[in-house]
PDB file of C-alpha atoms in Angstrom:
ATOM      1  CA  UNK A  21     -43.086 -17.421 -19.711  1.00 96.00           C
ATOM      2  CA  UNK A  22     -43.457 -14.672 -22.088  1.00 97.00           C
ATOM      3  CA  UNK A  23     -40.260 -13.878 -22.716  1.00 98.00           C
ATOM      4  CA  UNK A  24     -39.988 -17.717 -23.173  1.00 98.00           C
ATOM      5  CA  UNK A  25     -42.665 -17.315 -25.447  1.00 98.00           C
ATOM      6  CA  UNK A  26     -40.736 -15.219 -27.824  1.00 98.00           C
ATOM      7  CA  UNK A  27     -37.231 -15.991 -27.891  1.00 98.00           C
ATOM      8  CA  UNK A  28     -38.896 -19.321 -29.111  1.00 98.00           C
ATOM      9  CA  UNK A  29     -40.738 -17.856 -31.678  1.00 98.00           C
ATOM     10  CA  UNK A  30     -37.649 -15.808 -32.830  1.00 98.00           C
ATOM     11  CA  UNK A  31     -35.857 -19.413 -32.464  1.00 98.00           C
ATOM     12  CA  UNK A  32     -33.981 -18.332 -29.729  1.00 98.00           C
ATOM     13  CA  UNK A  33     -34.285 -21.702 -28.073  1.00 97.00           C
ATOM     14  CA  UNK A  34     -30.913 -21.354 -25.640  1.00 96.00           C
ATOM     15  CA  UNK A  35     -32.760 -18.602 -23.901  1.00 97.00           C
ATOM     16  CA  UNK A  36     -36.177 -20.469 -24.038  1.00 98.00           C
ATOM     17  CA  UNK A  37     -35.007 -23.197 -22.487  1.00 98.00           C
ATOM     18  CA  UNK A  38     -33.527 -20.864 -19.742  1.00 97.00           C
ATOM     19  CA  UNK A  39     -36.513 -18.749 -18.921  1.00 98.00           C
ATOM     20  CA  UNK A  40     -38.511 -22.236 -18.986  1.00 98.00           C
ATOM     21  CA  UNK A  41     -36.526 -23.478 -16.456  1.00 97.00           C
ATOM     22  CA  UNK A  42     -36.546 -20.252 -14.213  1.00 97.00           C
ATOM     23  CA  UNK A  43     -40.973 -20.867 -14.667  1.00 97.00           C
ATOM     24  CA  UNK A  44     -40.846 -24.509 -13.870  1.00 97.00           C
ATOM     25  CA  UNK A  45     -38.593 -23.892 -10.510  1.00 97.00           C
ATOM     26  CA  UNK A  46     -41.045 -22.003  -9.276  1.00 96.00           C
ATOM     27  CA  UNK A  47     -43.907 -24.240 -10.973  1.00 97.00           C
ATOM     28  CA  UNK A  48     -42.916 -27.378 -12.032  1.00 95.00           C
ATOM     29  CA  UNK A  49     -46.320 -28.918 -13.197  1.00 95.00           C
ATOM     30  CA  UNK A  50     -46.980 -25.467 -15.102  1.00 97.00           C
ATOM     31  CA  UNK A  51     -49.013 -26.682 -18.356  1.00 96.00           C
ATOM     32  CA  UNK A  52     -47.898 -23.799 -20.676  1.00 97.00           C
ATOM     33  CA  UNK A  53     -44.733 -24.082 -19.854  1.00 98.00           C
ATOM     34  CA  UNK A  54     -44.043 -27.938 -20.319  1.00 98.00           C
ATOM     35  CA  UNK A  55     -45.470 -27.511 -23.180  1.00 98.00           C
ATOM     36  CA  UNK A  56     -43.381 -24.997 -24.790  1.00 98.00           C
ATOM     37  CA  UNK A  57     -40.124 -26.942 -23.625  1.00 98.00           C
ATOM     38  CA  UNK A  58     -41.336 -29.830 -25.462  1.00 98.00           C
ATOM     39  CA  UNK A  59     -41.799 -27.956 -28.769  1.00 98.00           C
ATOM     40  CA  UNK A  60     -38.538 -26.492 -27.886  1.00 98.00           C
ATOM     41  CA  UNK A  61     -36.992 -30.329 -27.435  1.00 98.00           C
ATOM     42  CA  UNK A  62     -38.810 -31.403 -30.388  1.00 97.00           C
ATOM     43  CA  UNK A  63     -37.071 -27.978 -32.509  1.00 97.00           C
ATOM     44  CA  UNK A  64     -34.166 -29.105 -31.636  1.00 96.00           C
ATOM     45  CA  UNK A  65     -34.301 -33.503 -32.068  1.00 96.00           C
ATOM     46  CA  UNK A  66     -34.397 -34.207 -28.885  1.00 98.00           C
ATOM     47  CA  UNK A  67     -37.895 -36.364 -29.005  1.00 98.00           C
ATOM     48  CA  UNK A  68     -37.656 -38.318 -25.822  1.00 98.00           C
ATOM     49  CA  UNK A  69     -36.604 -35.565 -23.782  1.00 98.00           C
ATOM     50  CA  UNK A  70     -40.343 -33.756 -25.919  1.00 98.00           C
ATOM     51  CA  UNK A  71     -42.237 -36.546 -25.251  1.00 98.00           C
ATOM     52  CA  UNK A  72     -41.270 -37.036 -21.442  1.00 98.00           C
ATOM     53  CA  UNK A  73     -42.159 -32.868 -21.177  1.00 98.00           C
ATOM     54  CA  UNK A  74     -44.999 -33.161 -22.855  1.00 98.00           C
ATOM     55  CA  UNK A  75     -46.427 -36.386 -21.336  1.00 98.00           C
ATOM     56  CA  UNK A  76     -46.141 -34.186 -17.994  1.00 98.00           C
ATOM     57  CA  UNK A  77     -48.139 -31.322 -19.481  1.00 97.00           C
ATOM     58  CA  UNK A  78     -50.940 -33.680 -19.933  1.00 98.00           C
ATOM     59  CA  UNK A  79     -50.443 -34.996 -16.936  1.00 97.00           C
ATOM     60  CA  UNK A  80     -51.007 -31.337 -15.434  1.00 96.00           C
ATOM     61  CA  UNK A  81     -53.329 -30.425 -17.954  1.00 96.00           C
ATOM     62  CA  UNK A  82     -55.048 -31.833 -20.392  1.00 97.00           C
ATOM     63  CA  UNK A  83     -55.434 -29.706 -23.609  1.00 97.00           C
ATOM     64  CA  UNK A  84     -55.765 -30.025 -27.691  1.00 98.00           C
ATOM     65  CA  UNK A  85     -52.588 -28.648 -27.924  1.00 97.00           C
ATOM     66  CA  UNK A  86     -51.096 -30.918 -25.192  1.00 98.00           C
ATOM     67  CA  UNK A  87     -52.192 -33.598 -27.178  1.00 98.00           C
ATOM     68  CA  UNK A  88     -51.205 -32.517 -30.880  1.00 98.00           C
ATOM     69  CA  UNK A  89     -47.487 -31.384 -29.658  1.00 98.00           C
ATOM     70  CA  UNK A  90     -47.272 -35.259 -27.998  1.00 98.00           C
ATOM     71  CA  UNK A  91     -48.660 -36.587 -31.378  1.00 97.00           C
ATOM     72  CA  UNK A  92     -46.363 -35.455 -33.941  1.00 96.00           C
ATOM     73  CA  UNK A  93     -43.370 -36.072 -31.833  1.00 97.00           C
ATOM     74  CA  UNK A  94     -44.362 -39.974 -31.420  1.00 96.00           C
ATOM     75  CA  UNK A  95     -44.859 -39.818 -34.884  1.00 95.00           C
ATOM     76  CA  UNK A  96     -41.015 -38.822 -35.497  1.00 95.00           C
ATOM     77  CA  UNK A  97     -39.913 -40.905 -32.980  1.00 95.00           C
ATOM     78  CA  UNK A  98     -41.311 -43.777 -35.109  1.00 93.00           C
ATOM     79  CA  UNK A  99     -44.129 -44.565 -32.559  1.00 94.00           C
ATOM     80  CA  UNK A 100     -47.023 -44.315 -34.420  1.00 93.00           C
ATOM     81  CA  UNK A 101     -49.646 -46.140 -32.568  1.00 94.00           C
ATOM     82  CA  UNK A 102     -49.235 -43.947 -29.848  1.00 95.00           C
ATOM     83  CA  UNK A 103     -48.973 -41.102 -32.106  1.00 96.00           C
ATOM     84  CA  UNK A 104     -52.912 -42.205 -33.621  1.00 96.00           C
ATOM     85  CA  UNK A 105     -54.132 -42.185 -30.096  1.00 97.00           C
ATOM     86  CA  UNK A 106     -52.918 -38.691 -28.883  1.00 97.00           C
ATOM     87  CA  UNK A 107     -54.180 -37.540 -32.404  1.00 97.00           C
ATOM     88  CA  UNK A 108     -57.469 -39.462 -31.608  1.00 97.00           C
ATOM     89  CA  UNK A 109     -57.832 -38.058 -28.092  1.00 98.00           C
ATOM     90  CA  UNK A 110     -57.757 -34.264 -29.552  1.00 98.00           C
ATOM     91  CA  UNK A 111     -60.023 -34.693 -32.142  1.00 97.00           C
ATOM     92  CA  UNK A 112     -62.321 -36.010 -29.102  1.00 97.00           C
ATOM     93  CA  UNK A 113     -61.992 -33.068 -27.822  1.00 97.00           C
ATOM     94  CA  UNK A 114     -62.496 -30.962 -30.593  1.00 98.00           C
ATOM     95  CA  UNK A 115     -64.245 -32.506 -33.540  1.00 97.00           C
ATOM     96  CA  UNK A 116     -63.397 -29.846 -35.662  1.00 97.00           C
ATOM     97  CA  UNK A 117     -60.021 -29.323 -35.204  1.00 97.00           C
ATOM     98  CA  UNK A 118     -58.245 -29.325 -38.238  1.00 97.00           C
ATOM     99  CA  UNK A 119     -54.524 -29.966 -37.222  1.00 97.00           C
ATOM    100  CA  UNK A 120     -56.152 -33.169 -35.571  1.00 97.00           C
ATOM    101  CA  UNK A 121     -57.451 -34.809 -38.587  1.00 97.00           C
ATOM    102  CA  UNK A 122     -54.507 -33.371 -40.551  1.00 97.00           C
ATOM    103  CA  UNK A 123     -52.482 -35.384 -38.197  1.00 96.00           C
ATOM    104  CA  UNK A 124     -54.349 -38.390 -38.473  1.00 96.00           C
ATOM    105  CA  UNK A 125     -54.316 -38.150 -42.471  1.00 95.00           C
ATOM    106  CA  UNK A 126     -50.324 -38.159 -41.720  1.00 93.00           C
ATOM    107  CA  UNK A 127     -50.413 -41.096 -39.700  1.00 91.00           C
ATOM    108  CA  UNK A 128     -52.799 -42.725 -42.336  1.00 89.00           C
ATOM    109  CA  UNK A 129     -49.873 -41.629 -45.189  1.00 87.00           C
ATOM    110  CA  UNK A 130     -47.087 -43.462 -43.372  1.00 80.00           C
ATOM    111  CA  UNK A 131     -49.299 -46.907 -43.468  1.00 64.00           C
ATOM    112  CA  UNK A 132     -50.140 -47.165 -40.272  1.00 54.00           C
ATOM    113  CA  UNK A 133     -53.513 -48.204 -38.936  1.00 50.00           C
TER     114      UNK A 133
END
């Protein structure tokens, strides 16, 4: 998962996505993991293939982050609704989170209510 980790933040994704997989074999319902090969999916357009990942990360773990990653890909994939109610559901958890209400004030800016 580290190595994961960095080829993704040296957008290596190729070998992301192939470390990921080697984790999730062994763990499929690992949180951190799901989570990083959504934001690899979303890097590279693939937003249902994001959002199914990411949906599963909740699933096995419900986090901030979780629920940020899942609410900026709805919101490219046009679903905005359900992009306000991940958003919503972070700021829950963390009042003060600023990428939350940044989010929201995104969601706001593309007329949706």
């Amino acid at each position: 998962l580290d190595r994961a980790r960095r080829a993704f933040e040296q957008h290596r994704d190729g070998d992301a996505l192939g470390d990921l997989r080697r984790v999730l074999f062994l763990a499929p319902y690992h949180g951190d993991a799901l989570l990083l090969t959504g934001q690899v999916h979303r890097r590279a357009g693939r937003l249902q293939e994001a959002i199914a990942s990411l949906r599963i990360a909740l699933w096995s773990g419900e986090s901030v982050a979780g629920h940020l990653a899942l609410a900026d890909v709805l919101l490219a994939a046009q679903d905005a609704p359900a992009a306000r109610a991940e958003a919503q559901r972070a700021l829950e958890m963390d009042p003060a989170n600023a990428e939350a209400r940044a989010l929201l004030a995104r969601i706001d800016q593309a007329g949706v209510r």
